[in-house]
Short mmCIF file of C-alpha atoms and ligand atoms in Angstrom, two decimals:
data_model
loop_
_atom_site.label_atom_id
_atom_site.label_comp_id
_atom_site.label_asym_id
_atom_site.label_seq_id
_atom_site.Cartn_x
_atom_site.Cartn_y
_atom_site.Cartn_z
CA MET A 238 -69.66 44.84 -142.98
CA ALA A 239 -73.47 44.82 -143.17
CA ALA A 240 -73.88 43.63 -139.66
CA SER A 241 -77.29 42.26 -138.63
CA SER A 242 -78.04 41.80 -134.99
CA SER A 243 -77.35 38.10 -135.35
CA SER A 244 -74.08 38.51 -137.10
CA SER A 245 -72.99 40.99 -134.36
CA ALA A 246 -73.86 38.44 -131.80
CA ALA A 247 -71.79 35.85 -133.62
CA LEU A 248 -68.95 38.32 -133.78
CA TYR A 249 -69.17 39.07 -130.14
CA ARG A 250 -69.10 35.33 -129.36
CA ILE A 251 -66.14 34.50 -131.42
CA SER A 252 -64.16 37.52 -130.27
CA ASN A 253 -64.82 36.40 -126.84
CA LEU A 254 -63.52 32.96 -127.70
CA GLN A 255 -60.24 34.39 -129.01
CA ASN A 256 -59.78 36.60 -126.02
CA HIS A 257 -60.83 34.80 -122.94
CA ILE A 258 -61.11 31.00 -123.55
CA SER A 259 -58.14 28.72 -123.47
CA PRO A 260 -58.02 26.96 -126.79
CA LEU A 261 -57.56 23.67 -124.95
CA GLU A 262 -60.98 23.90 -123.30
CA ALA A 263 -62.19 21.37 -125.87
CA ASN A 264 -65.19 20.42 -123.74
CA ASN A 265 -66.41 24.03 -123.69
CA LYS A 266 -70.06 24.14 -124.68
CA GLN A 267 -69.80 27.46 -126.36
CA LEU A 268 -67.07 26.33 -128.61
CA ARG A 269 -68.87 23.26 -129.54
CA SER A 270 -71.83 25.15 -130.59
CA ILE A 271 -69.87 27.30 -133.02
CA VAL A 272 -67.46 24.68 -134.49
CA LYS A 273 -68.44 21.73 -136.49
CA THR A 274 -66.15 18.75 -135.99
CA SER A 275 -66.57 15.84 -138.36
CA PRO A 276 -67.68 12.48 -136.90
CA GLN A 277 -64.50 10.81 -137.94
CA VAL A 278 -62.25 13.52 -136.31
CA SER A 279 -64.51 13.58 -133.17
CA GLU A 280 -64.26 9.79 -132.82
CA ALA A 281 -60.55 9.70 -133.36
CA LEU A 282 -59.98 12.48 -130.83
CA SER A 283 -62.05 10.83 -128.11
CA ASN A 284 -60.39 7.51 -128.64
CA GLY A 285 -56.81 8.94 -128.55
CA ARG A 286 -56.30 7.95 -132.12
CA ALA A 287 -53.75 9.85 -134.34
CA VAL A 288 -55.20 13.05 -136.05
CA VAL A 289 -53.38 15.38 -138.45
CA ALA A 290 -54.72 18.90 -139.00
CA LEU A 291 -54.42 20.38 -142.58
CA GLU A 292 -54.75 23.96 -143.53
CA SER A 293 -56.96 25.10 -146.50
CA THR A 294 -55.32 28.30 -147.95
CA ILE A 295 -53.11 25.90 -149.94
CA ILE A 296 -56.38 24.51 -151.47
CA SER A 297 -58.12 27.84 -152.22
CA HIS A 298 -55.09 29.94 -153.18
CA GLY A 299 -52.26 27.45 -153.81
CA MET A 300 -53.34 25.99 -157.08
CA PRO A 301 -56.21 26.05 -159.54
CA TYR A 302 -59.33 23.88 -159.57
CA PRO A 303 -59.55 20.86 -160.12
CA GLN A 304 -55.83 20.27 -159.35
CA ASN A 305 -56.29 21.56 -155.90
CA LEU A 306 -59.17 19.18 -155.23
CA GLN A 307 -57.19 16.35 -156.40
CA THR A 308 -54.15 17.28 -154.29
CA ALA A 309 -56.25 17.84 -151.17
CA LYS A 310 -57.74 14.37 -151.60
CA GLU A 311 -54.33 12.76 -152.27
CA VAL A 312 -52.86 14.37 -149.13
CA GLU A 313 -55.87 13.14 -147.06
CA SER A 314 -55.34 9.66 -148.57
CA ILE A 315 -51.62 9.73 -147.42
CA VAL A 316 -52.64 10.61 -143.97
CA ARG A 317 -55.09 7.75 -143.83
CA GLU A 318 -52.73 5.20 -145.41
CA ASN A 319 -50.33 6.06 -142.67
CA GLY A 320 -52.76 5.35 -139.87
CA ALA A 321 -54.02 8.90 -139.02
CA VAL A 322 -57.26 10.71 -139.46
CA PRO A 323 -57.02 13.88 -141.61
CA ALA A 324 -58.81 17.03 -140.30
CA THR A 325 -58.86 19.64 -143.03
CA ILE A 326 -59.90 22.93 -141.46
CA ALA A 327 -61.87 25.68 -143.19
CA ILE A 328 -64.76 28.03 -142.51
CA LEU A 329 -67.93 27.33 -144.56
CA ASN A 330 -70.88 29.81 -144.43
CA GLY A 331 -69.50 31.13 -141.24
CA VAL A 332 -69.10 27.67 -139.55
CA PRO A 333 -65.54 26.64 -138.71
CA CYS A 334 -65.41 23.01 -139.90
CA ILE A 335 -62.78 20.66 -138.41
CA GLY A 336 -62.60 17.74 -140.96
CA LEU A 337 -64.43 18.25 -144.30
CA ASN A 338 -66.54 15.66 -145.98
CA GLU A 339 -66.32 15.16 -149.84
CA GLU A 340 -68.83 17.68 -150.69
CA GLU A 341 -67.40 20.32 -148.45
CA LEU A 342 -63.94 19.76 -149.84
CA GLU A 343 -65.33 20.04 -153.46
CA ARG A 344 -67.04 23.29 -152.53
CA LEU A 345 -64.03 24.86 -151.00
CA ALA A 346 -61.80 23.83 -153.91
CA SER A 347 -64.12 24.99 -156.60
CA LEU A 348 -64.62 28.23 -154.99
CA GLY A 349 -60.86 28.78 -155.19
CA LYS A 350 -59.65 32.32 -154.67
CA SER A 351 -63.10 33.71 -154.02
CA VAL A 352 -62.81 32.11 -150.57
CA GLN A 353 -61.24 34.59 -148.16
CA LYS A 354 -57.66 33.88 -147.12
CA THR A 355 -58.28 33.71 -143.38
CA ALA A 356 -55.43 34.32 -140.87
CA GLY A 357 -56.09 34.54 -137.13
CA ARG A 358 -57.15 38.19 -137.28
CA ASP A 359 -59.82 37.42 -139.81
CA ILE A 360 -61.65 34.53 -138.09
CA ALA A 361 -64.29 36.69 -136.26
CA TYR A 362 -65.19 38.64 -139.36
CA VAL A 363 -65.57 35.48 -141.50
CA VAL A 364 -67.82 33.78 -138.96
CA ALA A 365 -69.84 36.95 -138.29
CA THR A 366 -70.60 37.53 -142.02
CA ARG A 367 -71.30 33.84 -142.61
CA GLY A 368 -68.41 33.77 -145.07
CA ASN A 369 -66.22 31.19 -146.53
CA GLY A 370 -62.74 31.25 -145.26
CA ALA A 371 -59.55 29.21 -146.20
CA THR A 372 -57.49 29.09 -143.08
CA THR A 373 -53.77 30.01 -143.02
CA VAL A 374 -51.48 28.35 -140.55
CA SER A 375 -52.33 30.93 -137.82
CA ALA A 376 -56.05 30.31 -138.13
CA THR A 377 -55.73 26.59 -138.52
CA LEU A 378 -53.70 26.46 -135.34
CA PHE A 379 -56.44 28.35 -133.41
CA PHE A 380 -59.14 25.80 -134.49
CA ALA A 381 -56.99 22.65 -134.24
CA SER A 382 -55.95 23.52 -130.59
CA MET A 383 -59.56 24.21 -129.73
CA VAL A 384 -60.45 20.63 -130.23
CA GLY A 385 -57.17 19.11 -128.92
CA ILE A 386 -55.43 18.21 -132.24
CA GLN A 387 -51.56 18.11 -131.60
CA VAL A 388 -50.08 17.63 -135.08
CA PHE A 389 -50.57 19.92 -138.12
CA VAL A 390 -49.09 19.38 -141.58
CA THR A 391 -48.54 22.16 -143.98
CA GLY A 392 -46.33 23.11 -146.98
CA GLY A 393 -44.27 26.16 -146.00
CA ILE A 394 -45.18 28.50 -143.13
CA GLY A 395 -45.24 32.27 -143.26
CA GLY A 396 -42.19 34.03 -141.74
CA VAL A 397 -40.31 37.33 -141.45
CA HIS A 398 -40.23 39.19 -144.73
CA ARG A 399 -37.08 40.73 -145.98
CA HIS A 400 -36.97 44.41 -145.03
CA ALA A 401 -39.34 43.64 -142.20
CA ASN A 402 -37.42 46.25 -140.11
CA GLN A 403 -39.03 48.79 -142.44
CA THR A 404 -42.33 47.13 -143.27
CA MET A 405 -43.10 45.23 -140.13
CA ASP A 406 -44.31 42.41 -142.37
CA ILE A 407 -44.10 39.37 -140.09
CA SER A 408 -46.57 36.54 -140.58
CA SER A 409 -48.97 35.92 -137.70
CA ASP A 410 -48.09 32.24 -138.33
CA LEU A 411 -45.08 32.89 -136.11
CA THR A 412 -46.92 34.54 -133.17
CA ALA A 413 -49.68 31.88 -133.40
CA LEU A 414 -47.00 29.18 -133.15
CA GLY A 415 -45.69 31.04 -130.07
CA ARG A 416 -48.85 30.68 -128.10
CA THR A 417 -50.31 27.36 -129.47
CA PRO A 418 -48.94 23.99 -128.24
CA ILE A 419 -49.13 22.22 -131.58
CA ALA A 420 -46.43 20.55 -133.64
CA VAL A 421 -46.33 22.03 -137.22
CA ILE A 422 -44.64 19.96 -139.92
CA SER A 423 -43.37 22.12 -142.84
CA ALA A 424 -40.64 22.12 -145.39
CA GLY A 425 -39.10 25.11 -143.74
CA VAL A 426 -39.44 28.61 -145.03
CA LYS A 427 -39.20 29.89 -148.63
CA SER A 428 -36.00 31.87 -149.32
CA ILE A 429 -38.13 34.73 -150.55
CA LEU A 430 -38.51 35.40 -146.92
CA ASP A 431 -35.64 36.42 -144.38
CA ILE A 432 -34.86 32.90 -142.98
CA PRO A 433 -32.28 33.89 -140.40
CA LYS A 434 -34.80 36.61 -138.97
CA THR A 435 -37.63 34.06 -139.14
CA LEU A 436 -35.55 31.71 -136.95
CA GLU A 437 -34.70 34.53 -134.62
CA TYR A 438 -38.41 35.55 -134.38
CA LEU A 439 -39.34 31.84 -133.62
CA GLU A 440 -36.79 31.78 -130.78
CA THR A 441 -38.26 35.10 -129.39
CA GLN A 442 -41.70 33.37 -129.50
CA GLU A 443 -40.24 30.43 -127.66
CA VAL A 444 -41.04 28.03 -130.42
CA TYR A 445 -38.92 24.82 -130.47
CA VAL A 446 -37.56 24.32 -133.95
CA ALA A 447 -35.88 21.12 -135.26
CA ALA A 448 -34.81 19.96 -138.60
CA TYR A 449 -35.88 16.40 -139.49
CA LYS A 450 -32.88 14.17 -140.08
CA SER A 451 -30.78 17.28 -140.82
CA ASP A 452 -28.49 19.67 -139.05
CA GLU A 453 -29.55 22.53 -141.22
CA PHE A 454 -32.86 24.31 -141.55
CA PRO A 455 -34.40 23.77 -144.92
CA ALA A 456 -35.43 26.54 -147.29
CA PHE A 457 -38.51 24.79 -148.82
CA PHE A 458 -37.04 24.34 -152.39
CA THR A 459 -33.65 23.35 -151.11
CA GLU A 460 -32.33 21.20 -148.35
CA LYS A 461 -30.12 23.90 -147.08
CA SER A 462 -30.81 27.52 -146.07
CA GLY A 463 -27.30 28.40 -144.74
CA CYS A 464 -28.79 28.42 -141.24
CA LYS A 465 -27.95 25.80 -138.75
CA ALA A 466 -31.19 24.38 -137.27
CA PRO A 467 -31.64 25.11 -133.58
CA SER A 468 -32.14 21.30 -133.01
CA ARG A 469 -32.34 18.02 -134.81
CA VAL A 470 -34.67 15.06 -134.61
CA ASP A 471 -34.21 11.76 -136.35
CA SER A 472 -37.40 9.78 -136.01
CA PRO A 473 -41.21 10.16 -135.53
CA GLU A 474 -40.64 8.83 -132.08
CA ASP A 475 -38.20 11.54 -131.23
CA CYS A 476 -40.78 14.09 -132.37
CA ALA A 477 -43.56 12.47 -130.37
CA ARG A 478 -41.44 12.56 -127.24
CA VAL A 479 -40.84 16.36 -127.66
CA ILE A 480 -44.44 16.98 -128.19
CA GLY A 481 -45.81 14.82 -125.40
CA LYS A 482 -49.24 13.08 -125.33
CA CYS A 483 -52.43 14.94 -124.71
CA ARG A 484 -53.98 12.88 -121.91
CA LEU A 485 -57.13 14.83 -121.76
CA CYS A 486 -59.77 12.25 -122.58
CA LEU A 487 -63.48 12.95 -122.34
CA LYS A 488 -65.70 10.18 -120.93
CA PHE A 489 -69.28 10.31 -121.52
CA SER A 490 -71.34 8.09 -119.27
CA PHE A 491 -74.91 7.52 -119.84
CA SER A 492 -76.05 6.55 -116.41
CA TYR A 493 -79.72 7.49 -116.73
CA LYS A 494 -81.90 8.00 -119.79
CA TYR A 495 -81.89 11.78 -119.73
CA PHE A 496 -78.70 12.31 -117.69
CA ILE A 497 -75.27 12.59 -119.27
CA SER A 498 -72.36 13.24 -117.11
CA LEU A 499 -69.18 14.58 -118.68
CA THR A 500 -66.07 13.58 -116.74
CA THR A 501 -62.54 14.65 -117.57
CA VAL A 502 -59.96 12.06 -116.95
CA ARG A 503 -56.28 13.09 -116.76
CA LYS A 504 -53.84 10.24 -116.83
CA PRO A 505 -50.49 10.56 -115.16
CA LEU A 506 -47.79 11.97 -117.41
CA LEU A 507 -44.67 9.93 -117.62
CA SER A 508 -42.21 10.42 -120.53
CA ASP A 509 -43.21 13.39 -122.63
CA ALA A 510 -42.06 16.92 -122.60
CA ASN A 511 -43.89 19.93 -124.07
CA LYS A 512 -47.26 18.66 -122.80
CA LYS A 513 -45.85 17.32 -119.59
CA LEU A 514 -44.48 20.61 -118.74
CA ASN A 515 -47.69 22.36 -119.78
CA ARG A 516 -45.73 24.58 -122.20
CA GLN A 517 -48.10 26.72 -124.17
CA ALA A 518 -45.72 27.33 -127.08
CA GLY A 519 -45.61 25.50 -130.45
CA ILE A 520 -43.17 23.26 -132.17
CA LEU A 521 -41.88 23.41 -135.67
CA PHE A 522 -40.46 20.26 -137.42
CA ALA A 523 -38.82 21.33 -140.72
CA VAL A 524 -38.63 18.49 -143.21
CA PRO A 525 -36.13 18.91 -146.11
CA ILE A 526 -37.34 18.48 -149.66
CA PRO A 527 -36.98 14.78 -150.73
CA LYS A 528 -33.87 14.06 -152.92
CA GLN A 529 -35.99 13.10 -155.93
CA HIS A 530 -37.47 16.57 -156.13
CA SER A 531 -34.27 18.50 -155.53
CA ALA A 532 -33.68 19.20 -159.29
CA ALA A 533 -36.91 21.02 -159.74
CA GLY A 534 -36.37 22.67 -156.36
CA ASN A 535 -32.84 23.84 -157.30
CA LEU A 536 -34.05 25.36 -160.58
CA ILE A 537 -36.70 27.54 -158.70
CA GLU A 538 -34.16 28.36 -155.94
CA SER A 539 -31.48 29.63 -158.29
CA ALA A 540 -34.07 31.86 -160.01
CA THR A 541 -35.13 33.19 -156.69
CA GLN A 542 -31.52 33.97 -155.71
CA ARG A 543 -30.92 35.79 -159.07
CA ALA A 544 -34.16 37.80 -158.62
CA LEU A 545 -33.11 38.67 -155.04
CA THR A 546 -29.77 40.03 -156.35
CA GLU A 547 -31.53 42.01 -159.07
CA ALA A 548 -34.00 43.41 -156.53
CA ARG A 549 -31.04 44.64 -154.53
CA GLU A 550 -29.22 46.13 -157.52
CA GLN A 551 -32.34 47.92 -158.62
CA ASN A 552 -33.11 49.10 -155.13
CA VAL A 553 -36.61 47.42 -155.15
CA THR A 554 -37.57 47.18 -151.50
CA GLY A 555 -40.55 47.21 -149.08
CA ASN A 556 -43.79 45.86 -150.33
CA ALA A 557 -42.70 46.20 -153.99
CA GLU A 558 -40.17 43.42 -153.42
CA THR A 559 -42.42 40.32 -153.29
CA PRO A 560 -44.37 41.05 -156.46
CA PHE A 561 -41.09 41.94 -158.14
CA LEU A 562 -39.50 38.61 -157.02
CA LEU A 563 -42.44 36.45 -158.11
CA ALA A 564 -42.74 38.06 -161.52
CA ARG A 565 -38.89 37.70 -162.05
CA VAL A 566 -38.81 34.17 -160.94
CA ASN A 567 -41.58 33.47 -163.44
CA GLU A 568 -39.50 35.04 -166.19
CA LEU A 569 -36.37 33.32 -165.33
CA THR A 570 -37.62 29.78 -165.02
CA GLY A 571 -40.13 29.85 -167.83
CA GLY A 572 -38.76 32.45 -170.32
CA THR A 573 -41.91 34.23 -171.28
CA SER A 574 -44.25 31.51 -170.18
CA LEU A 575 -46.01 32.00 -166.88
CA ALA A 576 -47.34 28.56 -167.03
CA ALA A 577 -43.89 27.02 -166.73
CA ILE A 578 -43.01 28.34 -163.37
CA GLU A 579 -46.51 27.91 -162.14
CA PHE A 580 -46.23 24.34 -163.13
CA LEU A 581 -42.77 23.94 -161.54
CA ASP A 582 -43.79 25.76 -158.35
CA THR A 583 -46.96 23.74 -158.08
CA VAL A 584 -45.26 20.44 -158.73
CA SER A 585 -42.73 21.02 -156.04
CA ASP A 586 -45.40 22.43 -153.57
CA ILE A 587 -47.41 19.33 -154.12
CA ALA A 588 -44.52 17.06 -153.73
CA LEU A 589 -43.41 18.87 -150.49
CA VAL A 590 -46.82 18.89 -148.89
CA LYS A 591 -47.35 15.17 -149.66
CA ASN A 592 -43.90 14.34 -148.11
CA ASN A 593 -44.85 16.38 -144.99
CA ALA A 594 -48.09 14.52 -144.75
CA LEU A 595 -46.38 11.31 -144.71
CA ILE A 596 -43.91 12.24 -141.94
CA GLY A 597 -46.66 14.18 -140.04
CA SER A 598 -48.87 11.15 -139.96
CA GLN A 599 -45.95 9.01 -138.70
CA ILE A 600 -45.41 11.52 -135.97
CA ALA A 601 -49.13 11.59 -135.00
CA VAL A 602 -49.15 7.81 -134.86
CA ALA A 603 -45.96 7.68 -132.71
CA LEU A 604 -47.54 10.16 -130.40
CA SER A 605 -50.82 8.14 -130.15
CA GLN A 606 -48.71 5.15 -129.20
CA LEU A 607 -46.67 6.93 -126.43
CA THR A 608 -47.10 5.02 -123.22
N1 PSU B 741 -45.96 30.00 -147.71
C1 PSU B 741 -45.77 28.92 -148.53
N2 PSU B 741 -47.01 28.44 -149.06
C2 PSU B 741 -48.28 28.83 -148.53
C3 PSU B 741 -48.32 29.80 -147.58
C4 PSU B 741 -47.16 30.42 -147.17
O1 PSU B 741 -44.82 28.52 -149.04
O2 PSU B 741 -49.24 28.35 -148.96
C5 PSU B 741 -49.66 30.24 -146.99
C6 PSU B 741 -49.94 29.58 -145.75
O3 PSU B 741 -51.37 29.30 -145.64
C7 PSU B 741 -49.45 30.51 -144.75
C8 PSU B 741 -49.81 31.76 -145.22
O4 PSU B 741 -50.03 30.19 -143.41
O5 PSU B 741 -49.58 31.64 -146.63
C9 PSU B 741 -48.97 32.93 -144.65
O6 PSU B 741 -49.46 34.11 -145.13
P1 PSU B 741 -48.98 35.62 -144.62
O7 PSU B 741 -47.55 35.57 -144.97
O8 PSU B 741 -49.93 36.54 -145.24
O9 PSU B 741 -49.12 35.37 -143.12
MN1 MN B 742 -47.72 39.58 -144.06
#
């Protein structure tokens, strides 16, 4: 990194944030000087309205431009139509943005894979070098909790990789969930990962995991993973009661022309759990693929299972496994055509993230209505 003195200062500041400041200190001046929250998101948060955080790696790395832009806009529309305010999170020119306007969303989408995939560990570097960063689940959790967002929608979360006992490849999404009191709505975990180990690791991290209207934990492309979900929820209201309402409201009173007093008002907590108990761990609500997409999902899943068997037979392990699986799934589902699987995969990814956006928004609204 070609560090100028100002970028070193920024690096120092953001490292300090990560190390010493509770993410829930939403009224911290230093944080607010670094992070840019959109007027819509700010307004919604201070009025206790429903807000849904959205990650941006799916935009930059999940699909090509302009399909990614169109999908990102459609997902935001679904959130709005269901009564919540979308907060897409990304780092633009070193500034973490919580809620993107049209021009910012267009910029992020058109930059595509040239934007750095930014996990928690990468945040300080991207900010310090004034870079552009597409946030993964772990980095999005960090920024969302900084401003007090409680609900976050994504497609699939990262997990424990197969052979993690040799490679140590475990997504920081899981450790971030373990220390961030936010509810993530995802379609479960792709079967390319080790789903039983992922569930074990979430347990170790004290993350509450529930399948939505199902007894089984979903495997992204299929409703069933073969693993019983640790818990089950059946409505947005159930989810809201587990999360518990954030009663931290900021009140600005303009009592004199140049005098602004900032008062933090905490209302009594009555009926909610995670928040009421001041638990600092996250929540994962896993939503199974909707029935109308299960045919496309099954096609991808059966190719994945076959590729996994072949990998075992050919003794492909370690970090060679994921590229092998992806290439083989391409071949199996599209013959020689890469476009076919990319199409199928993208179609299902889009369908799933949209479905999660619908349910996540309902959860955020139910949460805002908790009395
Ligand atoms: N899994 C998916 N789709 C995704 C990702 C994972 O099915 O888009 C992205 C998410 O942004 C997730 C990240 O947070 O990849 C995890 O990356 P890693 O395994 O490198 O931690
Ligand atoms: Mn990894």
